[in-house]
Tab-separated table of C-alpha atoms and ligand atoms in Angstrom:
chain	number	residue	atom	x	y	z
A	1	UNK	CA	-51.085	-59.095	-38.761
A	2	UNK	CA	-54.198	-57.082	-37.966
A	3	UNK	CA	-54.027	-53.276	-37.369
A	4	UNK	CA	-56.006	-52.080	-34.163
A	5	UNK	CA	-59.300	-51.091	-36.897
A	6	UNK	CA	-59.496	-54.362	-38.277
A	7	UNK	CA	-58.995	-56.576	-34.227
A	8	UNK	CA	-61.885	-54.173	-33.248
A	9	UNK	CA	-63.972	-55.250	-36.941
A	10	UNK	CA	-63.115	-58.847	-36.417
A	11	UNK	CA	-63.877	-58.243	-32.066
A	12	UNK	CA	-66.623	-56.907	-32.479
A	13	UNK	CA	-68.852	-56.247	-35.381
A	14	UNK	CA	-71.335	-58.232	-37.107
A	15	UNK	CA	-70.334	-56.665	-40.539
A	16	UNK	CA	-73.871	-56.744	-43.574
A	17	UNK	CA	-73.802	-59.538	-46.126
A	18	UNK	CA	-70.506	-61.281	-45.541
A	19	UNK	CA	-68.872	-63.653	-43.675
A	20	UNK	CA	-68.063	-62.947	-40.506
A	21	UNK	CA	-66.040	-66.225	-40.193
A	22	UNK	CA	-63.926	-65.724	-42.654
A	23	UNK	CA	-63.586	-62.357	-42.282
A	24	UNK	CA	-61.985	-62.856	-39.205
A	25	UNK	CA	-59.876	-64.694	-40.433
A	26	UNK	CA	-58.542	-61.956	-42.794
A	27	UNK	CA	-59.730	-59.221	-41.796
A	28	UNK	CA	-61.240	-56.677	-43.711
A	29	UNK	CA	-60.159	-53.617	-45.754
A	30	UNK	CA	-60.155	-50.066	-43.958
A	31	UNK	CA	-61.211	-47.253	-45.525
A	32	UNK	CA	-59.790	-44.146	-44.557
A	33	UNK	CA	-60.990	-41.871	-46.791
A	34	UNK	CA	-62.186	-40.690	-49.717
A	35	UNK	CA	-61.756	-38.080	-53.314
A	36	UNK	CA	-62.925	-37.776	-56.280
A	37	UNK	CA	-63.295	-41.127	-57.632
A	38	UNK	CA	-61.352	-42.797	-55.524
A	39	UNK	CA	-61.393	-44.684	-52.194
A	40	UNK	CA	-58.146	-44.569	-49.254
A	41	UNK	CA	-57.278	-47.697	-47.316
A	42	UNK	CA	-55.303	-48.133	-43.884
A	43	UNK	CA	-52.674	-49.351	-45.645
A	44	UNK	CA	-52.301	-46.304	-48.380
A	45	UNK	CA	-53.616	-48.213	-51.462
A	46	UNK	CA	-55.845	-45.979	-53.631
A	47	UNK	CA	-58.360	-47.557	-55.621
A	48	UNK	CA	-60.675	-46.069	-58.071
A	49	UNK	CA	-63.780	-46.681	-56.601
A	50	UNK	CA	-66.081	-47.721	-59.768
A	51	UNK	CA	-69.066	-48.983	-57.763
A	52	UNK	CA	-69.473	-45.408	-56.516
A	53	UNK	CA	-69.506	-46.962	-53.137
A	54	UNK	CA	-72.915	-49.199	-53.633
A	55	UNK	CA	-73.939	-47.643	-56.480
A	56	UNK	CA	-74.565	-44.195	-54.786
A	57	UNK	CA	-71.847	-41.413	-54.530
A	58	UNK	CA	-73.037	-39.865	-58.109
A	59	UNK	CA	-71.480	-36.657	-57.470
A	60	UNK	CA	-68.216	-38.376	-55.822
A	61	UNK	CA	-66.338	-37.898	-53.216
A	62	UNK	CA	-65.404	-35.167	-51.383
A	63	UNK	CA	-67.400	-32.155	-51.692
A	64	UNK	CA	-67.614	-29.297	-49.692
A	65	UNK	CA	-70.905	-28.054	-50.381
A	66	UNK	CA	-72.769	-31.359	-48.651
A	67	UNK	CA	-70.648	-31.117	-45.161
A	68	UNK	CA	-71.256	-27.278	-45.072
A	69	UNK	CA	-75.385	-27.882	-45.756
A	70	UNK	CA	-74.964	-30.698	-43.278
A	71	UNK	CA	-73.071	-28.924	-40.116
A	72	UNK	CA	-75.614	-25.669	-41.409
A	73	UNK	CA	-79.130	-27.868	-40.814
A	74	UNK	CA	-77.666	-29.376	-37.793
A	75	UNK	CA	-76.776	-26.168	-36.301
A	76	UNK	CA	-80.868	-24.532	-37.024
A	77	UNK	CA	-82.637	-27.896	-36.172
A	78	UNK	CA	-81.266	-31.391	-36.243
A	79	UNK	CA	-83.662	-33.758	-35.622
A	80	UNK	CA	-87.659	-33.250	-36.100
A	81	UNK	CA	-90.171	-35.796	-36.680
A	82	UNK	CA	-92.862	-35.303	-39.199
A	83	UNK	CA	-95.362	-37.145	-37.659
A	84	UNK	CA	-98.692	-35.387	-35.737
A	85	UNK	CA	-98.685	-32.346	-38.036
A	86	UNK	CA	-95.499	-30.722	-38.522
A	87	UNK	CA	-92.645	-30.525	-41.048
A	88	UNK	CA	-90.133	-28.752	-41.637
A	89	UNK	CA	-87.946	-26.587	-44.823
A	90	UNK	CA	-85.733	-29.737	-45.729
A	91	UNK	CA	-88.954	-32.598	-46.346
A	92	UNK	CA	-91.106	-29.528	-47.900
A	93	UNK	CA	-88.334	-28.357	-50.376
A	94	UNK	CA	-86.909	-31.558	-50.999
A	95	UNK	CA	-89.810	-33.558	-51.792
A	96	UNK	CA	-90.909	-29.818	-53.742
A	97	UNK	CA	-88.083	-31.062	-55.662
A	98	UNK	CA	-88.125	-34.645	-56.282
A	99	UNK	CA	-91.391	-33.925	-58.758
A	100	UNK	CA	-89.580	-30.445	-60.588
A	101	UNK	CA	-87.459	-34.023	-62.004
A	102	UNK	CA	-90.034	-36.832	-62.300
A	103	UNK	CA	-92.610	-37.552	-64.485
A	104	UNK	CA	-95.588	-35.118	-64.551
A	105	UNK	CA	-98.632	-37.293	-63.175
A	106	UNK	CA	-96.090	-37.925	-59.700
A	107	UNK	CA	-96.437	-35.574	-57.151
A	108	UNK	CA	-96.029	-36.045	-54.398
A	109	UNK	CA	-93.198	-37.840	-51.914
A	110	UNK	CA	-93.791	-39.897	-48.543
A	111	UNK	CA	-89.440	-40.040	-47.403
A	112	UNK	CA	-87.675	-43.023	-45.480
A	113	UNK	CA	-84.480	-44.047	-44.651
A	114	UNK	CA	-83.442	-46.173	-47.348
A	115	UNK	CA	-84.533	-47.890	-50.788
A	116	UNK	CA	-85.520	-51.259	-48.325
A	117	UNK	CA	-88.074	-48.642	-45.966
A	118	UNK	CA	-89.076	-47.103	-49.387
A	119	UNK	CA	-90.148	-50.784	-51.051
A	120	UNK	CA	-91.041	-51.245	-47.262
A	121	UNK	CA	-93.919	-48.304	-47.969
A	122	UNK	CA	-94.605	-49.941	-51.104
A	123	UNK	CA	-95.875	-52.737	-50.292
A	124	UNK	CA	-98.659	-50.859	-47.386
A	125	UNK	CA	-99.072	-48.346	-50.186
A	126	UNK	CA	-100.223	-50.836	-53.267
A	127	UNK	CA	-102.491	-52.383	-49.991
A	128	UNK	CA	-104.372	-49.588	-49.024
A	129	UNK	CA	-105.017	-48.467	-52.232
A	130	UNK	CA	-106.598	-51.179	-53.008
A	131	UNK	CA	-108.633	-51.495	-50.128
A	132	UNK	CA	-109.659	-47.955	-51.001
A	133	UNK	CA	-110.686	-49.119	-54.284
A	134	UNK	CA	-112.839	-51.647	-53.037
A	135	UNK	CA	-110.685	-54.465	-54.121
A	136	UNK	CA	-109.145	-55.668	-51.203
A	137	UNK	CA	-108.341	-59.269	-53.591
A	138	UNK	CA	-105.933	-57.505	-55.395
A	139	UNK	CA	-103.015	-57.859	-52.506
A	140	UNK	CA	-100.761	-59.641	-53.984
A	141	UNK	CA	-96.941	-58.287	-55.437
A	142	UNK	CA	-95.412	-60.104	-59.515
A	143	UNK	CA	-91.791	-59.252	-59.109
A	144	UNK	CA	-89.562	-60.941	-61.128
A	145	UNK	CA	-85.977	-63.276	-60.223
A	146	UNK	CA	-83.143	-61.913	-59.516
A	147	UNK	CA	-84.840	-58.472	-58.615
A	148	UNK	CA	-82.910	-56.793	-55.743
A	149	UNK	CA	-85.809	-54.367	-54.117
A	150	UNK	CA	-83.857	-54.584	-50.112
A	151	UNK	CA	-83.031	-56.359	-47.743
A	152	UNK	CA	-85.981	-55.846	-44.451
A	153	UNK	CA	-88.136	-58.509	-44.984
A	154	UNK	CA	-90.059	-57.404	-47.780
A	155	UNK	CA	-88.141	-55.796	-49.367
A	156	UNK	CA	-85.827	-59.810	-49.728
A	157	UNK	CA	-89.107	-60.645	-50.121
A	158	UNK	CA	-89.936	-58.665	-53.113
A	159	UNK	CA	-85.956	-59.247	-54.190
A	160	UNK	CA	-85.402	-62.034	-56.537
A	161	UNK	CA	-82.325	-63.096	-54.784
A	162	UNK	CA	-82.516	-67.407	-53.676
A	163	UNK	CA	-79.388	-66.696	-51.839
A	164	UNK	CA	-81.395	-64.241	-49.129
A	165	UNK	CA	-84.526	-66.362	-49.737
A	166	UNK	CA	-82.963	-69.463	-48.358
A	167	UNK	CA	-82.170	-67.444	-45.113
A	168	UNK	CA	-85.532	-67.177	-43.284
A	169	UNK	CA	-88.095	-68.829	-45.708
A	170	UNK	CA	-88.421	-66.282	-47.346
A	171	UNK	CA	-90.310	-64.927	-49.694
A	172	UNK	CA	-93.975	-64.215	-47.632
A	173	UNK	CA	-96.977	-64.986	-48.878
A	174	UNK	CA	-98.648	-62.587	-51.808
A	175	UNK	CA	-95.425	-62.143	-53.552
A	176	UNK	CA	-95.016	-63.707	-56.476
A	177	UNK	CA	-91.494	-64.506	-59.484
A	178	UNK	CA	-91.530	-64.922	-62.726
A	179	UNK	CA	-88.477	-64.814	-65.269
A	180	UNK	CA	-86.243	-62.534	-65.651
A	181	UNK	CA	-84.959	-60.390	-69.534
A	182	UNK	CA	-81.691	-61.836	-69.026
A	183	UNK	CA	-81.195	-62.503	-72.605
A	184	UNK	CA	-77.215	-63.789	-72.007
A	185	UNK	CA	-78.039	-66.317	-69.632
A	186	UNK	CA	-81.327	-67.371	-71.417
A	187	UNK	CA	-80.297	-67.906	-74.754
A	188	UNK	CA	-76.634	-66.517	-75.737
A	189	UNK	CA	-75.172	-69.476	-73.628
A	190	UNK	CA	-78.069	-72.348	-73.209
A	191	UNK	CA	-77.373	-75.074	-76.335
A	192	UNK	CA	-80.737	-75.346	-78.662
A	193	UNK	CA	-82.062	-72.283	-78.096
A	194	UNK	CA	-82.828	-69.592	-80.544
A	195	UNK	CA	-83.888	-66.340	-80.427
A	196	UNK	CA	-83.499	-62.842	-81.356
A	197	UNK	CA	-82.884	-60.212	-78.606
A	198	UNK	CA	-86.403	-58.628	-79.167
A	199	UNK	CA	-88.054	-62.216	-79.252
A	200	UNK	CA	-86.388	-62.890	-76.134
A	201	UNK	CA	-87.921	-59.301	-74.365
A	202	UNK	CA	-91.287	-59.927	-75.877
A	203	UNK	CA	-91.634	-63.989	-74.178
A	204	UNK	CA	-89.880	-62.342	-70.875
A	205	UNK	CA	-92.690	-60.025	-70.684
A	206	UNK	CA	-95.152	-62.597	-71.605
A	207	UNK	CA	-94.214	-64.698	-68.144
A	208	UNK	CA	-96.233	-61.198	-66.243
A	209	UNK	CA	-99.042	-62.511	-68.377
A	210	UNK	CA	-99.223	-66.261	-68.329
A	211	UNK	CA	-99.172	-64.785	-64.812
A	212	UNK	CA	-101.702	-62.935	-64.304
A	213	UNK	CA	-103.838	-65.541	-65.398
A	214	UNK	CA	-102.640	-68.633	-63.816
A	215	UNK	CA	-103.503	-66.020	-60.756
A	216	UNK	CA	-106.434	-63.978	-61.174
A	217	UNK	CA	-106.327	-60.525	-62.434
A	218	UNK	CA	-108.182	-59.696	-59.021
A	219	UNK	CA	-106.323	-60.837	-56.450
A	220	UNK	CA	-103.077	-58.687	-57.898
A	221	UNK	CA	-101.906	-55.137	-56.496
A	222	UNK	CA	-98.718	-54.567	-58.378
A	223	UNK	CA	-95.933	-55.466	-61.170
A	224	UNK	CA	-92.697	-54.411	-59.547
A	225	UNK	CA	-89.098	-53.887	-61.455
A	226	UNK	CA	-85.721	-52.352	-61.381
A	227	UNK	CA	-85.782	-50.428	-65.014
A	228	UNK	CA	-82.435	-52.226	-65.208
A	229	UNK	CA	-81.572	-54.611	-62.622
A	230	UNK	CA	-79.135	-53.706	-60.648
A	231	UNK	CA	-77.793	-56.811	-58.227
A	232	UNK	CA	-78.898	-58.995	-59.786
A	233	UNK	CA	-75.674	-58.231	-62.975
A	234	UNK	CA	-77.089	-55.313	-65.061
A	235	UNK	CA	-79.570	-57.225	-67.158
A	236	UNK	CA	-80.449	-54.410	-68.953
A	237	UNK	CA	-83.752	-55.530	-70.764
A	238	UNK	CA	-83.936	-56.490	-74.901
A	239	UNK	CA	-85.993	-53.030	-76.236
A	240	UNK	CA	-89.295	-54.811	-76.594
A	241	UNK	CA	-89.574	-55.747	-72.910
A	242	UNK	CA	-90.605	-52.359	-71.235
A	243	UNK	CA	-93.129	-51.964	-73.875
A	244	UNK	CA	-95.013	-55.682	-73.964
A	245	UNK	CA	-94.888	-54.960	-70.143
A	246	UNK	CA	-96.480	-51.524	-69.914
A	247	UNK	CA	-99.263	-52.976	-73.168
A	248	UNK	CA	-100.223	-56.421	-70.692
A	249	UNK	CA	-100.234	-53.647	-67.032
A	250	UNK	CA	-102.859	-51.861	-68.776
A	251	UNK	CA	-105.012	-54.777	-70.008
A	252	UNK	CA	-105.319	-55.776	-66.440
A	253	UNK	CA	-105.566	-52.726	-64.150
A	254	UNK	CA	-102.247	-53.485	-62.034
A	255	UNK	CA	-99.883	-50.645	-60.731
A	256	UNK	CA	-96.282	-50.080	-61.696
A	257	UNK	CA	-93.926	-50.504	-59.409
A	258	UNK	CA	-90.314	-49.149	-60.438
A	259	UNK	CA	-87.768	-49.424	-57.895
A	260	UNK	CA	-85.461	-46.349	-59.118
A	261	UNK	CA	-83.462	-46.636	-56.370
A	262	UNK	CA	-80.343	-47.214	-58.028
A	263	UNK	CA	-81.293	-46.025	-61.495
A	264	UNK	CA	-82.116	-42.260	-59.878
A	265	UNK	CA	-80.541	-38.870	-59.945
A	266	UNK	CA	-79.019	-39.276	-62.891
A	267	UNK	CA	-78.144	-42.664	-63.751
A	268	UNK	CA	-78.990	-43.381	-66.972
A	269	UNK	CA	-78.538	-39.589	-68.173
A	270	UNK	CA	-82.186	-38.940	-67.662
A	271	UNK	CA	-83.326	-37.737	-63.543
A	272	UNK	CA	-85.192	-41.137	-63.620
A	273	UNK	CA	-84.478	-43.917	-65.823
A	274	UNK	CA	-88.683	-44.290	-66.063
A	275	UNK	CA	-88.073	-41.112	-68.620
A	276	UNK	CA	-85.208	-43.394	-71.137
A	277	UNK	CA	-87.646	-46.554	-71.093
A	278	UNK	CA	-91.077	-44.084	-71.067
A	279	UNK	CA	-92.660	-45.288	-68.775
A	280	UNK	CA	-95.042	-43.686	-66.472
A	281	UNK	CA	-94.820	-45.731	-62.522
A	282	UNK	CA	-97.455	-45.295	-59.838
A	283	UNK	CA	-95.140	-45.064	-57.815
A	284	UNK	CA	-91.316	-45.020	-57.938
A	285	UNK	CA	-89.410	-45.654	-54.273
A	286	UNK	CA	-85.861	-44.095	-54.236
A	287	UNK	CA	-82.330	-43.687	-51.899
A	288	UNK	CA	-78.654	-44.090	-52.416
A	289	UNK	CA	-77.818	-41.120	-55.278
A	290	UNK	CA	-81.047	-39.115	-54.206
A	291	UNK	CA	-77.619	-37.237	-51.275
A	292	UNK	CA	-75.397	-39.664	-53.569
A	293	UNK	CA	-74.880	-41.612	-50.596
A	294	UNK	CA	-73.272	-38.820	-47.698
A	295	UNK	CA	-76.352	-39.023	-45.138
A	296	UNK	CA	-79.102	-41.766	-45.693
A	297	UNK	CA	-82.233	-41.030	-47.035
A	298	UNK	CA	-85.213	-42.624	-49.292
A	299	UNK	CA	-88.339	-42.851	-50.185
A	300	UNK	CA	-91.210	-42.782	-53.083
A	301	UNK	CA	-92.643	-41.315	-55.524
A	302	UNK	CA	-95.965	-41.586	-55.988
A	303	UNK	CA	-98.033	-41.121	-58.435
A	304	UNK	CA	-101.318	-38.682	-58.256
A	305	UNK	CA	-103.555	-41.638	-59.296
A	306	UNK	CA	-102.532	-43.695	-55.852
A	307	UNK	CA	-101.963	-40.140	-53.941
A	308	UNK	CA	-105.583	-38.768	-54.969
A	309	UNK	CA	-106.950	-42.376	-52.960
A	310	UNK	CA	-104.857	-42.555	-50.702
A	311	UNK	CA	-105.117	-39.114	-49.843
A	312	UNK	CA	-109.048	-38.527	-50.633
A	313	UNK	CA	-110.116	-41.429	-49.510
A	314	UNK	CA	-108.046	-42.587	-46.469
A	315	UNK	CA	-107.930	-40.055	-43.681
A	316	UNK	CA	-105.097	-41.649	-41.615
A	317	UNK	CA	-102.080	-43.450	-43.269
A	318	UNK	CA	-100.768	-45.529	-40.602
A	319	UNK	CA	-97.239	-45.531	-41.490
A	320	UNK	CA	-93.900	-43.837	-41.289
A	321	UNK	CA	-90.210	-43.307	-40.131
A	322	UNK	CA	-88.149	-42.069	-36.886
A	323	UNK	CA	-86.233	-40.950	-39.267
A	324	UNK	CA	-88.631	-39.788	-42.595
A	325	UNK	CA	-87.833	-36.948	-44.456
A	326	UNK	CA	-85.159	-35.927	-41.310
A	327	UNK	CA	-83.852	-33.272	-41.958
A	328	UNK	CA	-80.191	-33.286	-41.752
A	329	UNK	CA	-79.855	-35.997	-44.908
A	330	UNK	CA	-82.599	-33.925	-46.667
A	331	UNK	CA	-80.986	-30.542	-47.193
A	332	UNK	CA	-77.900	-32.883	-48.016
A	333	UNK	CA	-80.248	-34.076	-50.871
A	334	UNK	CA	-81.808	-30.967	-51.926
A	335	UNK	CA	-78.185	-29.314	-52.071
A	336	UNK	CA	-77.044	-32.707	-54.114
A	337	UNK	CA	-79.740	-32.033	-56.549
A	338	UNK	CA	-79.354	-28.538	-56.936
A	339	UNK	CA	-75.023	-29.332	-57.810
A	340	UNK	CA	-76.344	-32.232	-60.512
A	341	UNK	CA	-78.322	-29.081	-61.857
A	342	UNK	CA	-76.061	-26.736	-61.597
A	343	UNK	CA	-73.215	-28.368	-62.580
A	344	UNK	CA	-75.119	-30.011	-65.723
A	345	UNK	CA	-73.847	-33.196	-64.334
A	346	UNK	CA	-77.124	-35.390	-65.656
A	347	UNK	CA	-76.407	-33.724	-69.250
A	348	UNK	CA	-73.565	-34.586	-69.173
A	349	UNK	CA	-73.576	-37.931	-68.515
A	350	UNK	CA	-76.037	-38.394	-71.521
A	351	UNK	CA	-74.019	-36.446	-73.914
A	352	UNK	CA	-70.371	-37.469	-73.156
A	353	UNK	CA	-69.280	-39.556	-70.160
A	354	UNK	CA	-71.447	-42.173	-70.999
A	355	UNK	CA	-71.094	-42.888	-74.325
A	356	UNK	CA	-67.379	-42.202	-74.016
A	357	UNK	CA	-67.178	-44.182	-71.034
A	358	UNK	CA	-69.653	-47.183	-73.111
A	359	UNK	CA	-67.350	-47.106	-75.925
A	360	UNK	CA	-64.303	-47.620	-73.515
A	361	UNK	CA	-66.346	-50.348	-71.384
A	362	UNK	CA	-67.202	-52.387	-75.432
A	363	UNK	CA	-63.442	-52.569	-76.437
A	364	UNK	CA	-63.173	-55.414	-73.309
A	365	UNK	CA	-65.442	-57.909	-75.292
A	366	UNK	CA	-62.598	-58.398	-77.955
A	367	UNK	CA	-60.692	-60.532	-75.231
A	368	UNK	CA	-60.783	-64.106	-74.917
A	369	UNK	CA	-63.083	-64.802	-71.700
A	370	UNK	CA	-65.327	-62.680	-72.045
A	371	UNK	CA	-68.604	-63.214	-73.893
A	372	UNK	CA	-70.463	-59.847	-73.444
A	373	UNK	CA	-70.441	-56.867	-72.449
A	374	UNK	CA	-73.440	-54.373	-71.987
A	375	UNK	CA	-73.869	-51.308	-70.935
A	376	UNK	CA	-76.066	-48.408	-70.339
A	377	UNK	CA	-75.763	-44.757	-69.197
A	378	UNK	CA	-73.437	-44.562	-66.193
A	379	UNK	CA	-73.215	-48.896	-66.173
A	380	UNK	CA	-72.235	-51.468	-67.413
A	381	UNK	CA	-71.918	-55.418	-66.915
A	382	UNK	CA	-69.797	-57.878	-68.945
A	383	UNK	CA	-70.124	-61.784	-68.644
A	384	UNK	CA	-66.567	-63.540	-67.874
A	385	UNK	CA	-66.722	-66.787	-69.908
A	386	UNK	CA	-64.405	-69.911	-71.009
A	387	UNK	CA	-64.813	-70.125	-74.649
A	388	UNK	CA	-67.038	-67.430	-76.368
A	389	UNK	CA	-67.961	-69.767	-79.183
A	390	UNK	CA	-70.619	-71.208	-76.109
A	391	UNK	CA	-70.615	-68.627	-73.053
A	392	UNK	CA	-69.611	-71.793	-71.192
A	393	UNK	CA	-68.471	-70.003	-67.562
A	394	UNK	CA	-65.008	-70.896	-66.262
A	395	UNK	CA	-65.284	-72.769	-63.410
A	396	UNK	CA	-68.366	-74.413	-61.655
A	397	UNK	CA	-70.531	-72.112	-59.191
A	398	UNK	CA	-69.486	-68.900	-60.969
A	399	UNK	CA	-66.120	-68.892	-59.043
A	400	UNK	CA	-64.031	-67.291	-61.423
A	401	UNK	CA	-65.812	-63.872	-60.906
A	402	UNK	CA	-64.291	-63.783	-57.033
A	403	UNK	CA	-61.395	-64.528	-58.821
A	404	UNK	CA	-60.986	-60.982	-60.771
A	405	UNK	CA	-62.285	-58.905	-58.391
A	406	UNK	CA	-59.291	-59.612	-56.360
A	407	UNK	CA	-57.132	-59.408	-59.282
A	408	UNK	CA	-59.235	-55.710	-59.470
A	409	UNK	CA	-58.716	-54.832	-56.073
A	410	UNK	CA	-55.047	-55.120	-56.328
A	411	UNK	CA	-54.628	-53.739	-59.138
A	412	UNK	CA	-56.081	-50.530	-57.885
A	413	UNK	CA	-59.758	-51.222	-59.407
A	414	UNK	CA	-63.145	-52.074	-57.367
A	415	UNK	CA	-64.629	-53.798	-60.154
A	416	UNK	CA	-67.423	-56.145	-58.304
A	417	UNK	CA	-68.840	-59.872	-59.090
A	418	UNK	CA	-72.158	-60.786	-59.902
A	419	UNK	CA	-71.545	-64.719	-59.766
A	420	UNK	CA	-69.586	-63.714	-63.185
A	421	UNK	CA	-70.174	-61.025	-64.170
A	422	UNK	CA	-68.503	-58.195	-63.237
A	423	UNK	CA	-69.805	-55.389	-63.677
A	424	UNK	CA	-69.273	-51.253	-63.276
A	425	UNK	CA	-71.200	-48.206	-61.475
A	426	UNK	CA	-69.035	-44.951	-61.320
A	427	UNK	CA	-69.321	-41.991	-60.056
A	428	UNK	CA	-71.121	-39.426	-62.488
A	429	UNK	CA	-68.619	-37.089	-62.273
A	430	UNK	CA	-66.265	-39.047	-63.500
A	431	UNK	CA	-63.326	-37.836	-65.702
A	432	UNK	CA	-61.970	-39.204	-69.201
A	433	UNK	CA	-58.507	-39.825	-68.319
A	434	UNK	CA	-60.735	-41.563	-64.939
A	435	UNK	CA	-62.371	-43.799	-67.907
A	436	UNK	CA	-59.210	-44.901	-68.561
A	437	UNK	CA	-57.613	-45.598	-66.477
A	438	UNK	CA	-60.413	-48.468	-65.670
A	439	UNK	CA	-60.655	-49.255	-68.909
A	440	UNK	CA	-56.117	-49.984	-68.766
A	441	UNK	CA	-57.091	-51.737	-64.646
A	442	UNK	CA	-60.103	-54.047	-66.106
A	443	UNK	CA	-58.037	-55.642	-69.664
A	444	UNK	CA	-54.536	-56.275	-67.071
A	445	UNK	CA	-57.465	-57.485	-64.759
A	446	UNK	CA	-58.828	-60.044	-67.698
A	447	UNK	CA	-55.412	-60.349	-68.299
A	448	UNK	CA	-54.644	-62.244	-64.627
A	449	UNK	CA	-57.739	-64.275	-64.955
A	450	UNK	CA	-57.114	-65.294	-67.877
A	451	UNK	CA	-53.676	-66.245	-66.599
A	452	UNK	CA	-54.896	-67.724	-63.374
A	453	UNK	CA	-57.034	-70.307	-65.419
A	454	UNK	CA	-54.488	-71.169	-68.200
A	455	UNK	CA	-56.831	-69.352	-70.237
A	456	UNK	CA	-54.435	-67.848	-73.177
B	1	PXG	N1	-83.491	-50.899	-54.800
B	1	PXG	C1	-82.809	-51.217	-55.325
B	1	PXG	C2	-82.926	-51.327	-56.618
B	1	PXG	C3	-81.865	-51.400	-54.559
B	1	PXG	O1	-80.742	-52.107	-55.322
B	1	PXG	C4	-82.739	-51.242	-52.611
B	1	PXG	C5	-83.755	-51.022	-52.980
B	1	PXG	C6	-82.397	-51.354	-50.578
B	1	PXG	O2	-81.652	-50.187	-50.665
B	1	PXG	P1	-81.168	-50.181	-49.378
B	1	PXG	O3	-81.198	-48.747	-49.036
B	1	PXG	O4	-81.554	-50.675	-48.243
B	1	PXG	O5	-79.842	-51.292	-49.200
B	1	PXG	C7	-81.312	-51.567	-53.464
B	1	PXG	C8	-80.200	-51.145	-52.501
B	1	PXG	C9	-75.365	-54.962	-54.232
B	1	PXG	C10	-75.728	-54.020	-53.145
B	1	PXG	O6	-74.213	-55.411	-53.659
B	1	PXG	C11	-76.960	-53.629	-54.141
B	1	PXG	C12	-77.980	-52.417	-52.960
B	1	PXG	C13	-77.818	-52.465	-51.782
B	1	PXG	C14	-76.131	-53.062	-51.008
B	1	PXG	C15	-75.960	-53.999	-51.888
B	1	PXG	O7	-74.779	-54.393	-55.133
B	1	PXG	N2	-78.866	-51.674	-53.100
């Protein structure tokens, strides 16, 4: 029997990224409230949210300071736009704060309502930049297979998800994809391929150079990539990958867009993962952890090279959103960053809780159905396999991930599948005891998944 809320949902709610027919048969889980790292559902279940919502609740749930600042801002100025020569305190202060934390050559922020809008903004900025530079042929973007850059037409086109491209004839023209630096998929689980991670990292990066030579340097505007792939399955590139990408981009004068929507605001133990990989992005889309998800807000941090051209040569930039820099969302984002700073949360990730989480997560590699564990900062992934010797998958079409997720939910742990890769990205404020609980629940879940497939 459905609850009243489930019934309303089935009748009237068209749910994102779901099979709405299947949902209407089974009903959705109704989430009622949340505190710290836990969410609660209508039936009284308590779940450890090891995904921080959708990679965003960096500060954890239930922070009264964010509620208070939202109420105060709503009372003072609930809305005004940034078009037509106006601004307001939350937008101006937040832009200053973000750029104070970003790499030194990045001094401007363009605000959006989401990560997808941030990447649409990137697309328009890059094309405008090269027009203003007198190189209008430099319009093509190079991205990567299995990248995630959002769900708008441009976001989904920049992304490299086949299951999105096949719905609606994407990608749109002017966006090309190269191979991803996914060592487990391309080397560890392939018979007859014998490369070290370092060799593979160089090889994967060099597919960028091959694509540039194929299309012509004069036609390529930018390369866009997540520092590590999030929604693709927490894919962490080998150490050789980014240095080689940097070398290639410099050689051909192609802009670098580092999509920090997931990786920004402390997730890797740095304010931005660009510091971790020593990247100097021209543009950096952000969202999610910017407000810890408490209100929708995103943006693009703009490097000096692009900003100087757009601002000094460009006149009007005919782009923006009704909710660009929304005052309430911006005030909450500013407070969120102030709390991350005041409580030393990014340093704590780096020096304490990430090393602990990664040490404990690595224990899962001992399990007979785990082919690999990997992680960086506060993200981690593991690969479900039938046989550790060959790393072959358990079931056709990577169905074991869904089975594992269902056991995990039943055990009170939100861990999510990307095919047969199980991933986590918990709130940055998770305690040692809560990490222990996460690992114990993950171990039990793996055991049940192995039993389900008779693999013990
Ligand atoms: N870039 C990256 C790297 C992202 O991960 C976006 C852009 C788009 O942001 P918005 O705010 O428009 O959603 C994202 C979003 C998943 C999942 O299942 C991941 C995202 C969104 C929804 C689901 O892992 N990432």
